[in-house]
Tab-separated table of C-alpha atoms in Angstrom:
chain	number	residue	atom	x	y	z
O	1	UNK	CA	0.000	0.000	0.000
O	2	UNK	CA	2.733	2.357	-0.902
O	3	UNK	CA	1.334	5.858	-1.935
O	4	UNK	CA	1.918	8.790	-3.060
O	5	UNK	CA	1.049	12.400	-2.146
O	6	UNK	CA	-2.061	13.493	-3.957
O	7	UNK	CA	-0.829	17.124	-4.646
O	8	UNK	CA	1.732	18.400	-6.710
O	9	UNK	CA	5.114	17.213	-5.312
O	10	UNK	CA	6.873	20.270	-4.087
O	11	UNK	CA	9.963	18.752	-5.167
O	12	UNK	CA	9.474	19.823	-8.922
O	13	UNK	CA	11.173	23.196	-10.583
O	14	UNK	CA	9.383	25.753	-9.129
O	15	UNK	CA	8.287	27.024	-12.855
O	16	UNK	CA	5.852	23.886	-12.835
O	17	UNK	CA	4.792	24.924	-9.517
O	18	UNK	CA	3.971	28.340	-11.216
O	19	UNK	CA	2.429	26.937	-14.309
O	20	UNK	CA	-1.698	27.165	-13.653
O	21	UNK	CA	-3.593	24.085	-14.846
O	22	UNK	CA	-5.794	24.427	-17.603
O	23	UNK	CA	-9.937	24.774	-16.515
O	24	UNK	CA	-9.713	21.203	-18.526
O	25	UNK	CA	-6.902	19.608	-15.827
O	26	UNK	CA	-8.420	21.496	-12.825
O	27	UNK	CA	-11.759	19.585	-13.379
O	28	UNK	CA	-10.035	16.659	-13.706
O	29	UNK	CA	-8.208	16.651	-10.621
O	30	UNK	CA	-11.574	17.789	-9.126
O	31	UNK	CA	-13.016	15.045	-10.329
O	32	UNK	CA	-10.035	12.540	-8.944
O	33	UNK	CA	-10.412	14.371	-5.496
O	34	UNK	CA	-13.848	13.666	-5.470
O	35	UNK	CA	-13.794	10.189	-6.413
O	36	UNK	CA	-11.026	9.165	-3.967
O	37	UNK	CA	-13.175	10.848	-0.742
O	38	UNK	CA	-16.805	8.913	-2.321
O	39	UNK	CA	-15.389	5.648	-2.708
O	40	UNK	CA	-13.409	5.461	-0.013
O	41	UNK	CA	-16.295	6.551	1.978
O	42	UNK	CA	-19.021	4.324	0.253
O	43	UNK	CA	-17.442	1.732	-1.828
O	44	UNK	CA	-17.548	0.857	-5.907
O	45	UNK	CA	-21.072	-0.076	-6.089
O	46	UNK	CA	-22.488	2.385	-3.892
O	47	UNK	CA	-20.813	5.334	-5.842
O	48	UNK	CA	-23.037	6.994	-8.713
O	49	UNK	CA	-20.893	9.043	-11.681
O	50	UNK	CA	-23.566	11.611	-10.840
O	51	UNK	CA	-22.795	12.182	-7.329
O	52	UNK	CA	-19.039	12.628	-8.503
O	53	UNK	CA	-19.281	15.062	-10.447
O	54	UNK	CA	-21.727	16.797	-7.966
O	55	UNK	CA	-19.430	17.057	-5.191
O	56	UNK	CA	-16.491	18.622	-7.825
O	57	UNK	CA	-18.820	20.185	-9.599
O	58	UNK	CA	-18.056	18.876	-12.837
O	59	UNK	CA	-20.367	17.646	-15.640
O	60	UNK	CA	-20.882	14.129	-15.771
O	61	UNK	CA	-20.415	14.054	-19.320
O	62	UNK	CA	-16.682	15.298	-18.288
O	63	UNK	CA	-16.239	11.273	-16.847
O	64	UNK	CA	-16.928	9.985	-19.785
O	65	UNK	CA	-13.900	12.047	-21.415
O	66	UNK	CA	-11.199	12.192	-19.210
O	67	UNK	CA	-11.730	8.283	-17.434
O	68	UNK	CA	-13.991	6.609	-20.169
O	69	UNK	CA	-16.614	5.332	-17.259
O	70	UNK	CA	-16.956	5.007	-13.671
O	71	UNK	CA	-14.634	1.762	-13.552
O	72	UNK	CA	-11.953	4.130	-15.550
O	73	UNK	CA	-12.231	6.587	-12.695
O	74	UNK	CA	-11.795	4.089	-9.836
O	75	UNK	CA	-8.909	2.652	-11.742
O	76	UNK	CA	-7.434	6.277	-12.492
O	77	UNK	CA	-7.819	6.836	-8.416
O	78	UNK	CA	-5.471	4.305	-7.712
O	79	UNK	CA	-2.866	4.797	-10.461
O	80	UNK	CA	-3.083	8.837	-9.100
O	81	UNK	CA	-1.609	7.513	-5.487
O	82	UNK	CA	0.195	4.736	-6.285
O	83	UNK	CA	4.235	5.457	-6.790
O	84	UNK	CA	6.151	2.662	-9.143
O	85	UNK	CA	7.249	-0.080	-7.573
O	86	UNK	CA	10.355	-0.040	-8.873
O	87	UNK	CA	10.714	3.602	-7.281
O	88	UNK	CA	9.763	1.912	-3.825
O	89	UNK	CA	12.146	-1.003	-4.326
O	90	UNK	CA	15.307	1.374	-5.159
O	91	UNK	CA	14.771	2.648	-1.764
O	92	UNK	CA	15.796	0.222	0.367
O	93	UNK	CA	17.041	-2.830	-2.102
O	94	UNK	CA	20.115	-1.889	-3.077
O	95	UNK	CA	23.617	-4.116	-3.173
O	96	UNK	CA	25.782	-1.197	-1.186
O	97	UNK	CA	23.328	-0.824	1.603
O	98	UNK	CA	23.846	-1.762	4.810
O	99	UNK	CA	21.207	-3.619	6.664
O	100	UNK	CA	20.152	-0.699	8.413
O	101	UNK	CA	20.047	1.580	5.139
O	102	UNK	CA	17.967	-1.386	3.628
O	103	UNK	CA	15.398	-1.343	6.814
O	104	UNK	CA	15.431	2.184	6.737
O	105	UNK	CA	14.682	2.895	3.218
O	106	UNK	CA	12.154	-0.045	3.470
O	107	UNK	CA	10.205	1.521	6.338
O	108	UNK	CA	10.655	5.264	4.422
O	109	UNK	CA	8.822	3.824	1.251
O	110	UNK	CA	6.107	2.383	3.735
O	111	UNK	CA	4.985	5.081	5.894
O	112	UNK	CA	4.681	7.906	2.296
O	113	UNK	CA	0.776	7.911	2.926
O	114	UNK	CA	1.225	8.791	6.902
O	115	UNK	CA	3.924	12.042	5.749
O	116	UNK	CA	0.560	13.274	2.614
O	117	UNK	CA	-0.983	15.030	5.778
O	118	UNK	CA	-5.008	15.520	4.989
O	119	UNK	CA	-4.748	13.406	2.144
O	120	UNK	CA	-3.446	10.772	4.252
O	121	UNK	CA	-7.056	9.335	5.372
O	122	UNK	CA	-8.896	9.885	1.844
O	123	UNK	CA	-6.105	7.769	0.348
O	124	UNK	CA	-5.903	4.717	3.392
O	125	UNK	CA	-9.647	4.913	3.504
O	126	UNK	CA	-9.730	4.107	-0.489
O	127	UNK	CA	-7.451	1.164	0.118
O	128	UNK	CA	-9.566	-0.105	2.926
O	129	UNK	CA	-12.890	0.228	1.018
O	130	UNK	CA	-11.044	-2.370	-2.294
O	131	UNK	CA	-9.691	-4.183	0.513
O	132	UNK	CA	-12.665	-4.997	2.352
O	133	UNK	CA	-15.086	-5.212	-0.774
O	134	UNK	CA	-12.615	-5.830	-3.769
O	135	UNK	CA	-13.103	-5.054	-7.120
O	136	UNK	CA	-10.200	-6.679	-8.587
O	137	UNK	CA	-7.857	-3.617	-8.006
O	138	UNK	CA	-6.612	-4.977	-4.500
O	139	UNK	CA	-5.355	-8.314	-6.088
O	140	UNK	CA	-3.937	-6.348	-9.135
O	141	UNK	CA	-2.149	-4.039	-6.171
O	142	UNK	CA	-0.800	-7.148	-4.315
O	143	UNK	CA	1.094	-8.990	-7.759
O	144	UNK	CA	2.311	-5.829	-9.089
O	145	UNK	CA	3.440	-3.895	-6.183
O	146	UNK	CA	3.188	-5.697	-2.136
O	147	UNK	CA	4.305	-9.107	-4.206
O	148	UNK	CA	7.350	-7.827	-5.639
O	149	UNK	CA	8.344	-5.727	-2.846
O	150	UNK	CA	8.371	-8.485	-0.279
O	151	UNK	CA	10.172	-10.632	-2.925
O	152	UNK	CA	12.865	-7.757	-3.226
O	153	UNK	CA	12.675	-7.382	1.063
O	154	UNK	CA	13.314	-11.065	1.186
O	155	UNK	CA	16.225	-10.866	-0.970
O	156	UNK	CA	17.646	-8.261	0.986
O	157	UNK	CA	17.385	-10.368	4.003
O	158	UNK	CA	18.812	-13.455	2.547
O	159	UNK	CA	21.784	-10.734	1.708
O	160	UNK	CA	22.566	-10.349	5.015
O	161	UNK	CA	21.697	-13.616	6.583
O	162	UNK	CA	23.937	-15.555	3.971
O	163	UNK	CA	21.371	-17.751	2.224
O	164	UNK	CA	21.362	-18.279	-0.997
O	165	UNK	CA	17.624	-18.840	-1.286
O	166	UNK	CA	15.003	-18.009	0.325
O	167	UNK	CA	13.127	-20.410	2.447
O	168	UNK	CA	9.532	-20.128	4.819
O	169	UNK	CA	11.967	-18.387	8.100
O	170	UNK	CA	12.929	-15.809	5.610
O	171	UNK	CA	9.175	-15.061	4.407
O	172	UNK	CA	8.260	-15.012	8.011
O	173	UNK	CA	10.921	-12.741	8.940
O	174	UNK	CA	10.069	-10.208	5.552
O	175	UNK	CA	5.889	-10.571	6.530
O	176	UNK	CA	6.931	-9.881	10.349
O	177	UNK	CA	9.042	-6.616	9.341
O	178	UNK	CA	6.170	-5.403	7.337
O	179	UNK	CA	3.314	-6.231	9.614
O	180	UNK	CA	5.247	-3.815	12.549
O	181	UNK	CA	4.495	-0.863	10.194
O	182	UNK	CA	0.878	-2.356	8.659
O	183	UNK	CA	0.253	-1.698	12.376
O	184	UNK	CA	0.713	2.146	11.429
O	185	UNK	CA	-1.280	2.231	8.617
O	186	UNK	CA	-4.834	0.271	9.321
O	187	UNK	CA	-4.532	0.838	13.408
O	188	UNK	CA	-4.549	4.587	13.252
O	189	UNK	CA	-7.664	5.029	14.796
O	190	UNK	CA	-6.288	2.519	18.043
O	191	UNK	CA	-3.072	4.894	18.332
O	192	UNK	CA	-5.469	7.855	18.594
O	193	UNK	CA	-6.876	6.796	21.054
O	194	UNK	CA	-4.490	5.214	22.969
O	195	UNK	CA	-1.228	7.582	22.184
O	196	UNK	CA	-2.448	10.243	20.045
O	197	UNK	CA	0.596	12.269	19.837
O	198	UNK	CA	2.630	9.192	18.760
O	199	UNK	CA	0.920	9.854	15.351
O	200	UNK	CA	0.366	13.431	15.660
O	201	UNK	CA	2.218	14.949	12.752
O	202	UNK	CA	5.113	13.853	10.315
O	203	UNK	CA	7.850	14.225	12.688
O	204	UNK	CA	6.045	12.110	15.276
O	205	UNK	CA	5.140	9.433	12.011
O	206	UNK	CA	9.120	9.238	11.046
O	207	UNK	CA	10.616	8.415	14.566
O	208	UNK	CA	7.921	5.578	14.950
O	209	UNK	CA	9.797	4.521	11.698
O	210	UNK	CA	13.207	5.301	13.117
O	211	UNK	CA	12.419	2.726	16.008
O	212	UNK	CA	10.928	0.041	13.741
O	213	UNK	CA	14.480	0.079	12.175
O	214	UNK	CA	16.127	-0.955	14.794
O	215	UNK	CA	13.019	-3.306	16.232
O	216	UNK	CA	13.609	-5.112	12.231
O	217	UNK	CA	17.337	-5.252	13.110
O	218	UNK	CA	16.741	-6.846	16.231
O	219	UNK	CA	14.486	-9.481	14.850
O	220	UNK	CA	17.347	-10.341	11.799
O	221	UNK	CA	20.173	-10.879	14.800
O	222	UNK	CA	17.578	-13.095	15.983
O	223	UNK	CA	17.306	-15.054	13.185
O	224	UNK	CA	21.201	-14.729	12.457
O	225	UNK	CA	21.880	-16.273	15.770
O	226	UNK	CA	19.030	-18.898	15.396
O	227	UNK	CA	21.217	-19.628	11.937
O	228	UNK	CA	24.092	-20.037	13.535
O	229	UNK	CA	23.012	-22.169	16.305
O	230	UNK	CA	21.395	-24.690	13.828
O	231	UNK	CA	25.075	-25.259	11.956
O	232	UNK	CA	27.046	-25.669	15.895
């Protein structure tokens, strides 16, 4: 579930940041907006094209053009918050990085839709919705982009544990690193209530993520040392 922000990315030439969006892409981001907040809050099937385009006021007809139907629109909502996986893998699967670098990019690439502020809970709430009543997106999300990530994760840690292949104790290990930050992301509402500032704002977001490094690193030694153990 590696996302995006849904704005424009600050880190482009300022020019671009100057440049004002034709009436033609405003009311197609409108539309996106719009979209991402409706499903998210009602599902697929419970989302009419008409109630889009009411709450970005938009035409309908203006669905039709830019996404082709309502199924094109869901599909373009995705694809809008969705960064390339092979953008997410460079981050932390690389052959130079140390374990910790790998861990820490790993956890960086993770936690993107906790740092999008606002858009943060229109974009986990869209996820949530395919997830819980999938449309075929969420299984499309999980072979191109949580599939090939874990592979890469699990090569990582076969790096550094000094197997050649992977076997189940290195796919538990990979699905145990990423469940500690999967906490983050679907339990949000728990740490709110429980330890509200823990998730408070971006800072607060990143040294969660700081300590999950070195909770991952603890759980590899562990594993290292089981390794070992098993060839005395």
């Amino acid at each position: 579930m590696n996302a995006k922000p849904l704005h424009h990315d600050s880190s482009q030439p300022a020019e671009d940041a100057r440049k004002p969006r034709s009436d033609g892409e405003q009311s197609r981001e409108r539309l996106l907006q719009a979209a991402m907040r409706l499903f998210g809050e009602q599902g697929f099937s419970k989302t009419s094209t008409r109630e889009i385009a009411q709450a970005a006021n938009a035409n309908v007809a203006a669905i039709s053009y830019y996404f082709g139907d309502k199924a094109g629109l869901y599909q373009a909502c995705f694809t809008a918050i969705c960064t390339p996986v092979e953008n997410n893998i460079a981050m932390f699967d690389q052959p130079h990085f140390t374990l910790r670098e790998s861990l820490q990019g790993y956890y960086r690439q993770m936690i993107e839709p906790l740092l999008a502020g606002g858009d943060a809970d229109v974009m986990l709430r869209l996820f949530y919705r395919e997830m819980l009543e999938p449309t075929g997106i969420w299984q499309q999300e999980i072979e191109n982009n949580i599939k090939p990530e874990h592979m890469a994760l699990v090569g990582v840690l076969c790096r550094h544990l000094g197997k050649k292949k992977p076997d189940d104790s290195v796919h538990r290990l990979a699905y145990a690193i990423a469940a500690m930050c999967v906490q983050m992301l679907i339990g949000r509402d728990i740490v709110a209530a429980i330890t509200p500032h823990m998730m408070a704002s971006p800072a607060a977001v990143a040294e969660w993520a700081s300590h999950l490094t070195v909770f991952a690193e603890a759980l590899v030694d562990a594993e290292k040392t089981k390794l070992q153990q098993g060839k005395a």
